[in-house]
Tab-separated table of C-alpha atoms in Angstrom:
chain	number	residue	atom	x	y	z
F	1	UNK	CA	2.870	-13.988	29.808
F	2	UNK	CA	0.460	-16.471	31.484
F	3	UNK	CA	3.050	-19.088	31.689
F	4	UNK	CA	5.233	-16.536	33.690
F	5	UNK	CA	2.479	-15.364	35.923
F	6	UNK	CA	1.045	-18.838	36.873
F	7	UNK	CA	3.737	-19.970	39.346
F	8	UNK	CA	3.704	-16.595	41.259
F	9	UNK	CA	0.153	-16.529	41.712
F	10	UNK	CA	-0.252	-20.036	42.992
F	11	UNK	CA	2.613	-19.638	45.468
F	12	UNK	CA	0.658	-16.401	46.791
F	13	UNK	CA	-2.757	-18.005	46.845
F	14	UNK	CA	-1.717	-21.481	47.988
F	15	UNK	CA	1.246	-21.312	50.302
F	16	UNK	CA	-0.924	-19.877	53.267
F	17	UNK	CA	-3.679	-22.506	53.074
F	18	UNK	CA	-1.356	-25.329	52.444
F	19	UNK	CA	0.716	-24.496	55.439
F	20	UNK	CA	-2.398	-24.195	57.606
F	21	UNK	CA	-3.443	-27.536	56.547
F	22	UNK	CA	-0.292	-29.091	57.063
F	23	UNK	CA	0.169	-27.449	60.623
F	24	UNK	CA	-3.304	-29.068	61.482
F	25	UNK	CA	-2.358	-32.572	60.691
F	26	UNK	CA	-1.103	-34.933	63.336
F	27	UNK	CA	2.495	-34.680	63.999
F	28	UNK	CA	2.832	-38.333	63.173
F	29	UNK	CA	2.653	-37.775	59.301
F	30	UNK	CA	5.679	-35.885	59.286
F	31	UNK	CA	8.272	-38.135	60.740
F	32	UNK	CA	10.298	-40.710	59.172
F	33	UNK	CA	10.102	-43.060	62.087
F	34	UNK	CA	6.787	-42.420	64.195
F	35	UNK	CA	7.065	-43.407	67.877
F	36	UNK	CA	4.772	-45.718	69.740
F	37	UNK	CA	2.782	-42.724	71.158
F	38	UNK	CA	2.231	-41.166	67.631
F	39	UNK	CA	0.866	-44.405	66.568
F	40	UNK	CA	-1.488	-44.789	69.637
F	41	UNK	CA	-2.651	-41.128	68.847
F	42	UNK	CA	-3.234	-41.829	65.277
F	43	UNK	CA	-5.266	-45.067	66.313
F	44	UNK	CA	-7.298	-43.132	68.801
F	45	UNK	CA	-8.138	-40.531	66.076
F	46	UNK	CA	-9.270	-43.369	63.612
F	47	UNK	CA	-11.443	-45.006	66.399
F	48	UNK	CA	-13.121	-41.717	67.196
F	49	UNK	CA	-15.961	-40.991	64.572
F	50	UNK	CA	-15.884	-37.229	64.970
F	51	UNK	CA	-12.119	-36.937	65.002
F	52	UNK	CA	-11.940	-39.395	62.087
F	53	UNK	CA	-14.118	-37.420	59.881
F	54	UNK	CA	-12.212	-34.192	60.752
F	55	UNK	CA	-9.015	-36.046	59.922
F	56	UNK	CA	-10.500	-37.285	56.720
F	57	UNK	CA	-11.788	-33.802	55.534
F	58	UNK	CA	-8.315	-32.170	56.242
F	59	UNK	CA	-6.695	-34.917	54.251
F	60	UNK	CA	-9.052	-34.057	51.234
F	61	UNK	CA	-8.425	-30.562	51.404
F	62	UNK	CA	-4.626	-31.005	51.493
F	63	UNK	CA	-5.059	-33.626	48.528
F	64	UNK	CA	-7.043	-30.875	46.631
F	65	UNK	CA	-4.516	-28.009	47.243
F	66	UNK	CA	-1.754	-30.483	46.128
F	67	UNK	CA	-3.522	-31.133	42.739
F	68	UNK	CA	-4.058	-27.614	42.085
F	69	UNK	CA	-0.414	-26.737	42.984
F	70	UNK	CA	0.752	-29.791	40.654
F	71	UNK	CA	-1.606	-28.403	37.843
F	72	UNK	CA	-0.169	-24.956	38.177
F	73	UNK	CA	3.439	-26.226	37.821
F	74	UNK	CA	2.787	-27.071	34.203
F	75	UNK	CA	4.244	-23.967	32.496
F	76	UNK	CA	4.528	-25.643	29.030
F	77	UNK	CA	2.066	-25.052	26.397
F	78	UNK	CA	2.280	-28.908	25.868
F	79	UNK	CA	0.261	-29.010	29.283
F	80	UNK	CA	-2.468	-26.426	28.154
F	81	UNK	CA	-3.098	-28.304	25.072
F	82	UNK	CA	-2.418	-31.790	26.454
F	83	UNK	CA	0.007	-32.445	23.771
F	84	UNK	CA	1.826	-35.304	26.138
F	85	UNK	CA	-1.384	-37.410	26.050
F	86	UNK	CA	-2.297	-36.928	22.446
F	87	UNK	CA	0.991	-37.051	20.901
F	88	UNK	CA	2.278	-39.876	23.208
F	89	UNK	CA	-0.796	-42.028	22.527
F	90	UNK	CA	-0.199	-41.442	18.707
F	91	UNK	CA	3.565	-42.250	18.905
F	92	UNK	CA	2.790	-45.242	21.102
F	93	UNK	CA	0.061	-46.650	18.636
F	94	UNK	CA	2.641	-45.806	15.846
F	95	UNK	CA	5.589	-47.731	17.662
F	96	UNK	CA	3.103	-50.751	18.722
F	97	UNK	CA	1.960	-51.057	15.049
F	98	UNK	CA	5.620	-51.306	14.061
F	99	UNK	CA	6.802	-53.526	16.867
F	100	UNK	CA	3.930	-56.019	16.754
F	101	UNK	CA	4.014	-56.687	13.088
F	102	UNK	CA	5.766	-59.622	11.533
F	103	UNK	CA	7.681	-57.549	9.018
F	104	UNK	CA	10.680	-57.668	11.295
F	105	UNK	CA	11.033	-61.614	11.066
F	106	UNK	CA	13.463	-61.336	8.151
F	107	UNK	CA	15.893	-59.053	6.740
F	108	UNK	CA	13.761	-58.766	3.645
F	109	UNK	CA	10.668	-57.932	5.731
F	110	UNK	CA	12.711	-55.223	7.467
F	111	UNK	CA	13.951	-53.753	4.358
F	112	UNK	CA	10.426	-53.594	2.753
F	113	UNK	CA	9.097	-52.168	6.093
F	114	UNK	CA	11.722	-49.571	6.195
F	115	UNK	CA	11.275	-48.495	2.497
F	116	UNK	CA	7.361	-48.239	2.894
F	117	UNK	CA	7.961	-46.076	6.037
F	118	UNK	CA	10.514	-43.950	3.991
F	119	UNK	CA	8.005	-43.567	1.334
F	120	UNK	CA	5.097	-42.533	3.664
F	121	UNK	CA	7.429	-39.811	5.222
F	122	UNK	CA	8.327	-38.453	2.014
F	123	UNK	CA	4.816	-38.261	0.810
F	124	UNK	CA	3.652	-36.707	4.140
F	125	UNK	CA	6.463	-34.262	3.911
F	126	UNK	CA	5.694	-33.456	0.081
F	127	UNK	CA	2.089	-33.315	0.787
F	128	UNK	CA	2.459	-30.829	3.626
F	129	UNK	CA	4.667	-28.650	1.451
F	130	UNK	CA	2.128	-28.719	-1.291
F	131	UNK	CA	-0.544	-27.695	1.055
F	132	UNK	CA	1.395	-24.923	2.555
F	133	UNK	CA	1.885	-23.564	-1.061
F	134	UNK	CA	-1.583	-23.847	-1.881
F	135	UNK	CA	-2.756	-22.025	1.257
F	136	UNK	CA	-0.112	-19.306	0.402
F	137	UNK	CA	-1.325	-18.714	-3.073
F	138	UNK	CA	-5.092	-18.698	-1.911
F	139	UNK	CA	-4.123	-15.623	0.227
F	140	UNK	CA	-2.853	-13.568	-2.717
F	141	UNK	CA	-6.235	-12.012	-3.206
F	142	UNK	CA	-6.644	-10.931	0.218
F	143	UNK	CA	-3.157	-9.347	0.379
F	144	UNK	CA	-3.998	-7.159	-2.610
F	145	UNK	CA	-7.253	-6.204	-1.007
F	146	UNK	CA	-5.857	-5.231	2.314
F	147	UNK	CA	-2.809	-3.529	0.584
F	148	UNK	CA	-0.373	-6.130	2.183
F	149	UNK	CA	2.954	-7.072	0.742
F	150	UNK	CA	3.212	-10.199	-1.372
F	151	UNK	CA	5.240	-11.831	1.265
F	152	UNK	CA	3.127	-11.145	4.197
F	153	UNK	CA	2.160	-14.417	6.177
F	154	UNK	CA	4.665	-16.513	3.772
F	155	UNK	CA	6.917	-17.022	6.766
F	156	UNK	CA	3.996	-19.140	8.542
F	157	UNK	CA	3.603	-21.310	5.499
F	158	UNK	CA	7.329	-21.880	5.232
F	159	UNK	CA	7.602	-22.816	8.827
F	160	UNK	CA	4.590	-25.307	8.057
F	161	UNK	CA	7.022	-26.854	5.476
F	162	UNK	CA	9.960	-26.981	7.621
F	163	UNK	CA	8.102	-28.552	10.565
F	164	UNK	CA	6.583	-31.167	8.140
F	165	UNK	CA	9.968	-32.191	7.097
F	166	UNK	CA	11.271	-32.439	10.688
F	167	UNK	CA	8.242	-34.247	11.910
F	168	UNK	CA	8.583	-36.743	8.861
F	169	UNK	CA	12.376	-37.056	9.622
F	170	UNK	CA	11.584	-37.892	13.402
F	171	UNK	CA	8.930	-40.433	12.526
F	172	UNK	CA	11.432	-42.159	9.916
F	173	UNK	CA	14.084	-42.369	12.926
F	174	UNK	CA	11.514	-43.919	15.101
F	175	UNK	CA	10.705	-46.488	12.463
F	176	UNK	CA	14.381	-47.265	11.825
F	177	UNK	CA	14.763	-47.856	15.503
F	178	UNK	CA	11.870	-50.167	15.841
F	179	UNK	CA	12.269	-52.147	12.620
F	180	UNK	CA	16.131	-52.254	12.202
F	181	UNK	CA	17.231	-52.279	15.999
F	182	UNK	CA	14.133	-54.522	17.116
F	183	UNK	CA	13.052	-51.882	19.775
F	184	UNK	CA	9.904	-52.529	21.630
F	185	UNK	CA	7.395	-49.755	21.948
F	186	UNK	CA	7.760	-50.129	25.875
F	187	UNK	CA	11.273	-50.214	26.004
F	188	UNK	CA	13.437	-47.276	27.256
F	189	UNK	CA	14.571	-46.109	23.758
F	190	UNK	CA	10.869	-45.975	22.745
F	191	UNK	CA	9.889	-44.188	25.714
F	192	UNK	CA	12.540	-41.677	25.062
F	193	UNK	CA	11.532	-41.502	21.545
F	194	UNK	CA	7.829	-40.518	22.666
F	195	UNK	CA	9.301	-37.734	25.020
F	196	UNK	CA	11.538	-36.450	21.981
F	197	UNK	CA	8.404	-36.474	19.918
F	198	UNK	CA	6.173	-34.415	22.357
F	199	UNK	CA	8.985	-31.839	22.832
F	200	UNK	CA	9.482	-31.444	19.245
F	201	UNK	CA	5.844	-30.977	18.326
F	202	UNK	CA	5.664	-28.396	21.335
F	203	UNK	CA	8.498	-26.551	20.419
F	204	UNK	CA	7.302	-26.415	16.503
F	205	UNK	CA	3.909	-25.422	17.823
F	206	UNK	CA	5.250	-22.442	19.942
F	207	UNK	CA	7.395	-21.130	17.025
F	208	UNK	CA	4.296	-21.494	14.644
F	209	UNK	CA	2.202	-19.410	17.230
F	210	UNK	CA	4.554	-16.699	17.580
F	211	UNK	CA	5.254	-16.497	13.766
F	212	UNK	CA	1.468	-16.215	13.348
F	213	UNK	CA	1.156	-13.453	15.946
F	214	UNK	CA	3.882	-11.603	14.268
F	215	UNK	CA	2.706	-11.986	10.757
F	216	UNK	CA	-1.005	-10.830	11.929
F	217	UNK	CA	0.193	-7.833	13.869
F	218	UNK	CA	2.240	-6.853	10.854
F	219	UNK	CA	-0.520	-7.285	8.567
F	220	UNK	CA	-2.590	-4.979	10.556
F	221	UNK	CA	0.018	-2.444	10.632
F	222	UNK	CA	0.553	-2.543	6.897
F	223	UNK	CA	-3.227	-2.230	6.183
F	224	UNK	CA	-3.086	0.861	8.366
F	225	UNK	CA	-0.303	2.282	6.602
F	226	UNK	CA	-2.078	1.873	3.355
F	227	UNK	CA	-5.111	3.772	4.360
F	228	UNK	CA	-4.996	7.289	3.268
F	229	UNK	CA	-8.279	8.801	4.709
F	230	UNK	CA	-8.189	9.958	8.317
F	231	UNK	CA	-4.373	8.918	8.870
F	232	UNK	CA	-1.164	10.690	8.563
F	233	UNK	CA	0.651	8.264	6.425
F	234	UNK	CA	4.082	9.473	7.083
F	235	UNK	CA	3.343	9.500	10.774
F	236	UNK	CA	2.449	5.827	10.537
F	237	UNK	CA	5.439	5.032	8.513
F	238	UNK	CA	7.466	6.794	11.131
F	239	UNK	CA	6.116	4.867	14.126
F	240	UNK	CA	5.958	1.518	12.100
F	241	UNK	CA	9.508	0.567	12.353
F	242	UNK	CA	9.619	1.253	16.167
F	243	UNK	CA	6.712	-0.759	16.801
F	244	UNK	CA	8.093	-3.785	14.881
F	245	UNK	CA	11.386	-3.432	16.752
F	246	UNK	CA	9.526	-3.495	20.145
F	247	UNK	CA	7.273	-6.287	18.907
F	248	UNK	CA	10.130	-8.284	17.431
F	249	UNK	CA	12.042	-8.039	21.085
F	250	UNK	CA	8.912	-9.111	22.995
F	251	UNK	CA	8.026	-12.020	20.974
F	252	UNK	CA	11.508	-13.241	20.804
F	253	UNK	CA	11.545	-12.998	24.504
F	254	UNK	CA	8.507	-14.636	25.239
F	255	UNK	CA	9.096	-17.520	22.711
F	256	UNK	CA	12.505	-18.152	24.026
F	257	UNK	CA	11.147	-18.477	27.695
F	258	UNK	CA	8.336	-20.655	26.610
F	259	UNK	CA	10.814	-23.016	24.423
F	260	UNK	CA	13.217	-23.238	27.337
F	261	UNK	CA	10.041	-24.252	29.559
F	262	UNK	CA	9.239	-26.835	26.973
F	263	UNK	CA	12.669	-28.220	27.237
F	264	UNK	CA	12.218	-28.761	30.950
F	265	UNK	CA	14.478	-25.733	32.048
F	266	UNK	CA	13.201	-23.692	35.005
F	267	UNK	CA	12.970	-20.086	33.648
F	268	UNK	CA	12.185	-18.483	37.009
F	269	UNK	CA	15.851	-18.156	38.016
F	270	UNK	CA	16.600	-16.982	34.653
F	271	UNK	CA	14.013	-14.119	35.110
F	272	UNK	CA	15.299	-13.208	38.417
F	273	UNK	CA	18.851	-13.131	37.051
F	274	UNK	CA	17.654	-11.083	34.056
F	275	UNK	CA	16.173	-8.575	36.434
F	276	UNK	CA	19.401	-8.202	38.480
F	277	UNK	CA	21.323	-7.974	35.117
F	278	UNK	CA	18.771	-5.176	33.982
F	279	UNK	CA	19.521	-3.146	37.064
F	280	UNK	CA	23.286	-3.341	36.552
F	281	UNK	CA	22.977	-2.552	32.758
F	282	UNK	CA	20.643	0.335	33.615
F	283	UNK	CA	23.444	2.062	35.909
F	284	UNK	CA	26.219	0.981	33.587
F	285	UNK	CA	24.792	2.108	30.209
F	286	UNK	CA	22.792	5.299	31.333
F	287	UNK	CA	23.432	6.933	28.002
F	288	UNK	CA	22.004	3.809	26.081
F	289	UNK	CA	18.817	4.120	28.339
F	290	UNK	CA	18.545	7.935	27.769
F	291	UNK	CA	18.545	7.293	24.115
F	292	UNK	CA	15.582	4.875	24.242
F	293	UNK	CA	13.632	7.236	26.509
F	294	UNK	CA	14.332	10.177	24.620
F	295	UNK	CA	13.587	8.493	21.398
F	296	UNK	CA	10.458	7.274	22.754
F	297	UNK	CA	9.356	10.857	23.741
F	298	UNK	CA	10.409	12.377	20.493
F	299	UNK	CA	8.379	9.792	18.356
F	300	UNK	CA	5.419	9.610	20.752
F	301	UNK	CA	5.026	13.533	20.872
F	302	UNK	CA	5.288	13.587	17.125
F	303	UNK	CA	8.196	16.101	16.977
F	304	UNK	CA	9.420	14.798	13.676
F	305	UNK	CA	8.510	12.150	11.098
F	306	UNK	CA	10.106	10.234	8.304
F	307	UNK	CA	11.053	12.570	5.181
F	308	UNK	CA	10.807	15.619	7.259
F	309	UNK	CA	13.946	18.164	7.031
F	310	UNK	CA	14.999	18.942	10.467
F	311	UNK	CA	17.827	20.392	12.398
F	312	UNK	CA	19.149	18.313	15.397
F	313	UNK	CA	22.442	18.470	17.186
F	314	UNK	CA	23.826	21.000	14.619
F	315	UNK	CA	22.941	18.781	11.604
F	316	UNK	CA	20.377	19.484	9.104
F	317	UNK	CA	18.846	16.944	6.410
F	318	UNK	CA	16.058	14.738	5.518
F	319	UNK	CA	14.827	12.160	8.029
F	320	UNK	CA	15.734	8.820	6.292
F	321	UNK	CA	15.587	6.232	9.080
F	322	UNK	CA	14.351	6.424	12.962
F	323	UNK	CA	15.200	3.525	15.277
F	324	UNK	CA	14.669	3.012	18.986
F	325	UNK	CA	17.810	4.806	19.828
F	326	UNK	CA	19.155	6.898	16.872
F	327	UNK	CA	18.252	9.028	13.979
F	328	UNK	CA	19.596	9.230	10.421
F	329	UNK	CA	19.614	12.485	8.600
F	330	UNK	CA	20.662	12.812	4.875
F	331	UNK	CA	22.200	16.249	3.957
F	332	UNK	CA	21.697	18.137	0.792
F	333	UNK	CA	25.428	17.168	-0.182
F	334	UNK	CA	24.171	13.439	0.378
F	335	UNK	CA	26.195	12.983	3.769
F	336	UNK	CA	24.211	10.764	6.175
F	337	UNK	CA	24.575	11.985	9.674
F	338	UNK	CA	23.640	9.449	12.413
F	339	UNK	CA	22.447	11.381	15.577
F	340	UNK	CA	21.880	9.326	18.894
F	341	UNK	CA	18.648	10.578	20.747
F	342	UNK	CA	20.580	11.399	23.775
F	343	UNK	CA	22.521	14.247	21.820
F	344	UNK	CA	19.120	15.782	20.961
F	345	UNK	CA	18.085	18.639	23.099
F	346	UNK	CA	16.154	20.967	20.484
F	347	UNK	CA	14.359	19.842	17.546
F	348	UNK	CA	13.960	22.264	14.589
F	349	UNK	CA	11.389	20.937	12.188
F	350	UNK	CA	11.624	22.832	8.940
F	351	UNK	CA	8.755	21.113	7.119
F	352	UNK	CA	6.258	20.045	9.669
F	353	UNK	CA	2.634	20.478	8.403
F	354	UNK	CA	3.559	23.399	6.296
F	355	UNK	CA	6.362	25.900	5.447
F	356	UNK	CA	6.974	29.636	4.653
F	357	UNK	CA	9.678	30.796	2.127
F	358	UNK	CA	10.966	34.318	3.254
F	359	UNK	CA	11.726	36.848	0.414
F	360	UNK	CA	13.959	39.678	1.084
F	361	UNK	CA	13.984	41.726	-2.285
F	362	UNK	CA	16.411	44.654	-2.610
F	363	UNK	CA	15.785	47.297	-4.987
F	364	UNK	CA	17.660	50.662	-5.715
F	365	UNK	CA	16.816	53.747	-3.757
F	366	UNK	CA	15.378	55.453	-6.829
F	367	UNK	CA	12.666	52.894	-7.467
F	368	UNK	CA	9.028	53.090	-6.302
F	369	UNK	CA	8.283	50.613	-3.674
F	370	UNK	CA	4.794	50.422	-4.290
F	371	UNK	CA	5.458	49.412	-8.018
F	372	UNK	CA	7.809	46.595	-6.534
F	373	UNK	CA	5.087	45.373	-4.332
F	374	UNK	CA	2.588	45.248	-7.365
F	375	UNK	CA	5.136	43.447	-9.238
F	376	UNK	CA	5.629	40.594	-6.516
F	377	UNK	CA	1.954	40.048	-6.232
F	378	UNK	CA	1.558	39.743	-10.075
F	379	UNK	CA	4.288	37.159	-9.884
F	380	UNK	CA	2.604	35.334	-7.079
F	381	UNK	CA	-0.736	35.366	-8.737
F	382	UNK	CA	0.744	33.889	-12.096
F	383	UNK	CA	2.413	31.023	-10.087
F	384	UNK	CA	-0.659	30.139	-8.164
F	385	UNK	CA	-2.692	29.896	-11.427
F	386	UNK	CA	0.073	27.579	-13.051
F	387	UNK	CA	-0.354	23.640	-12.861
F	388	UNK	CA	3.220	23.069	-11.512
F	389	UNK	CA	2.862	25.219	-8.312
F	390	UNK	CA	-1.015	25.465	-7.724
F	391	UNK	CA	-0.925	22.687	-5.120
F	392	UNK	CA	2.290	23.706	-3.596
F	393	UNK	CA	1.539	27.373	-2.727
F	394	UNK	CA	-1.017	27.388	0.088
F	395	UNK	CA	-2.048	30.963	0.321
F	396	UNK	CA	-1.366	34.199	-1.427
F	397	UNK	CA	1.740	36.228	-0.973
F	398	UNK	CA	2.146	38.003	2.377
F	399	UNK	CA	4.031	41.275	1.756
F	400	UNK	CA	5.286	42.523	5.175
F	401	UNK	CA	6.474	45.815	3.838
F	402	UNK	CA	9.821	47.727	3.679
F	403	UNK	CA	12.049	46.102	6.112
F	404	UNK	CA	15.498	47.703	5.899
F	405	UNK	CA	17.321	50.439	4.281
F	406	UNK	CA	20.609	48.938	3.460
F	407	UNK	CA	23.749	50.354	2.340
F	408	UNK	CA	22.682	50.383	-1.395
F	409	UNK	CA	19.181	48.945	-1.554
F	410	UNK	CA	15.796	49.355	-0.002
F	411	UNK	CA	14.818	45.885	1.387
F	412	UNK	CA	11.051	44.599	0.958
F	413	UNK	CA	10.314	41.534	3.000
F	414	UNK	CA	7.634	39.090	1.833
F	415	UNK	CA	6.720	35.473	2.503
F	416	UNK	CA	4.886	32.807	0.785
F	417	UNK	CA	3.200	29.789	2.617
F	418	UNK	CA	3.994	26.418	0.989
F	419	UNK	CA	3.569	22.719	1.234
F	420	UNK	CA	5.953	21.172	3.980
F	421	UNK	CA	8.847	20.200	1.763
F	422	UNK	CA	8.268	22.496	-1.312
F	423	UNK	CA	9.317	25.786	0.037
F	424	UNK	CA	12.860	25.666	-1.662
F	425	UNK	CA	11.428	24.636	-4.894
F	426	UNK	CA	8.752	27.392	-4.902
F	427	UNK	CA	11.265	29.851	-3.499
F	428	UNK	CA	13.670	29.282	-6.391
F	429	UNK	CA	11.253	29.599	-9.051
F	430	UNK	CA	9.980	32.801	-7.333
F	431	UNK	CA	13.473	34.294	-7.573
F	432	UNK	CA	13.812	33.342	-11.055
F	433	UNK	CA	10.518	35.134	-12.124
F	434	UNK	CA	11.444	38.267	-9.947
F	435	UNK	CA	14.665	38.781	-12.135
F	436	UNK	CA	12.646	38.326	-15.460
F	437	UNK	CA	9.981	40.775	-14.248
F	438	UNK	CA	12.380	43.458	-12.952
F	439	UNK	CA	14.240	43.284	-16.152
F	440	UNK	CA	11.103	43.741	-18.139
F	441	UNK	CA	10.025	46.813	-15.909
F	442	UNK	CA	13.409	48.173	-15.750
F	443	UNK	CA	13.402	47.976	-11.975
F	444	UNK	CA	17.146	48.061	-10.682
F	445	UNK	CA	18.427	45.395	-8.589
F	446	UNK	CA	21.511	47.063	-6.989
F	447	UNK	CA	24.907	45.473	-6.932
F	448	UNK	CA	28.160	46.575	-5.530
F	449	UNK	CA	29.726	49.644	-7.574
F	450	UNK	CA	33.390	50.747	-7.291
F	451	UNK	CA	34.221	54.462	-7.908
F	452	UNK	CA	37.723	55.622	-8.211
F	453	UNK	CA	38.672	59.060	-6.940
F	454	UNK	CA	41.832	60.830	-7.884
F	455	UNK	CA	41.384	64.056	-5.825
F	456	UNK	CA	41.451	67.887	-6.830
F	457	UNK	CA	44.166	70.659	-6.632
F	458	UNK	CA	43.731	73.893	-4.840
F	459	UNK	CA	41.726	75.296	-7.784
F	460	UNK	CA	39.402	72.561	-7.710
F	461	UNK	CA	40.507	70.688	-10.907
F	462	UNK	CA	41.044	67.064	-11.212
F	463	UNK	CA	44.665	66.167	-12.050
F	464	UNK	CA	45.432	64.799	-15.428
F	465	UNK	CA	45.246	60.994	-16.082
F	466	UNK	CA	48.306	58.967	-16.844
F	467	UNK	CA	49.051	58.604	-20.418
F	468	UNK	CA	47.692	54.914	-20.684
F	469	UNK	CA	44.335	55.838	-18.996
F	470	UNK	CA	44.128	59.022	-21.053
F	471	UNK	CA	44.172	57.075	-24.274
F	472	UNK	CA	41.946	54.591	-22.834
F	473	UNK	CA	39.462	57.326	-21.858
F	474	UNK	CA	39.865	58.945	-25.413
F	475	UNK	CA	39.022	55.785	-26.953
F	476	UNK	CA	35.897	55.279	-24.842
F	477	UNK	CA	34.690	58.851	-25.798
F	478	UNK	CA	35.159	58.090	-29.544
F	479	UNK	CA	33.369	54.861	-29.428
F	480	UNK	CA	30.556	56.473	-27.374
F	481	UNK	CA	30.194	59.430	-29.776
F	482	UNK	CA	30.156	56.973	-32.805
């Protein structure tokens, strides 16, 4: 971010003073072919002590502003860390050592020198790889202590190994050019090699720096996710993927800009073009923008979390994945529903913090409702005292009373407060125990009955049954009498 703001700030701070100093100078400094009159004015200025002193002070001020502007023009990390001087000096000494030695006098000497350089490059690469693995193993205890994954920070050491291989290869190619092709360290090819080395080191350092930032931030997030006390772990697991996506986008964008700057590409036109492109995309992809904004609001306001059971856009299921623009639900049948955030206008969270399982218990009209209520409370106490449901039932059963006189039943409504996602398990067990208890107490659970009516004659007598039905009825009576 600093590399992007430096040129803007310098233009704003230095443009006006520099313009003023330039305007204050004699007009003779701006022309390509000064006239005799301008030369006379300049000589008069130099001969007058006061005018000469004022002119010199203005030149010094202009030179100071030019140096400040030139220092601010370096957007590269190599400028901030002075990699050009350090790496360039090392490479020049390396090339000078190769070029000034006498090993290139004969073919055998060149072969021996190239073999020695190859051996040194291989040893450096292997030594760097061994050190990276050693450092990685030393961090295992810290990973276990902080609750980090076994691969955390491994990408940094992996990149260290790759950087060692690349730098060893670059050094070997330099040796090849100097020894075999007789390139002097002050030649054009050698100077080009120095530039390539400086750029290579800067790019590798940029990637290493952003990898380190990525790994450290992810380590902090993982450490927070492992803490149970004082933190809602499901809340952390919900926000964590979104934070990682945003972090990945920002780091990739910044590292790309810095690497382009290191390669000598002016990133300011790219930023201006990206701004114009962003405006065009904003108008053309309003649904996509709405997805991001709605999703950001839903996540920040904690309307749902991972593993919640929700109903959104007419779909119900477990929340299995949350990204920056969509939500994935898995229904009870196993179907995965992908719902974009822009399609969500109402969120029904069925398991946030706690849940209620609603009981609508229907009994026959002849039953005593007070006896039924006592039976339900006894079942609730028995479940709350059991080890399987003691932690899932949060409060005693709340009996709301007689709720409805249905066609064939008296409906008693009650509800039990449970842990968020345990309402269905508790409810199924409650229904099972209700059936067993009602059977033991002879409490009738009504079910549909069908009565056949054949009518009566004028004397009030029912017509006789058909022969088949009469025989069947007689057999039934004999069976009952027996």
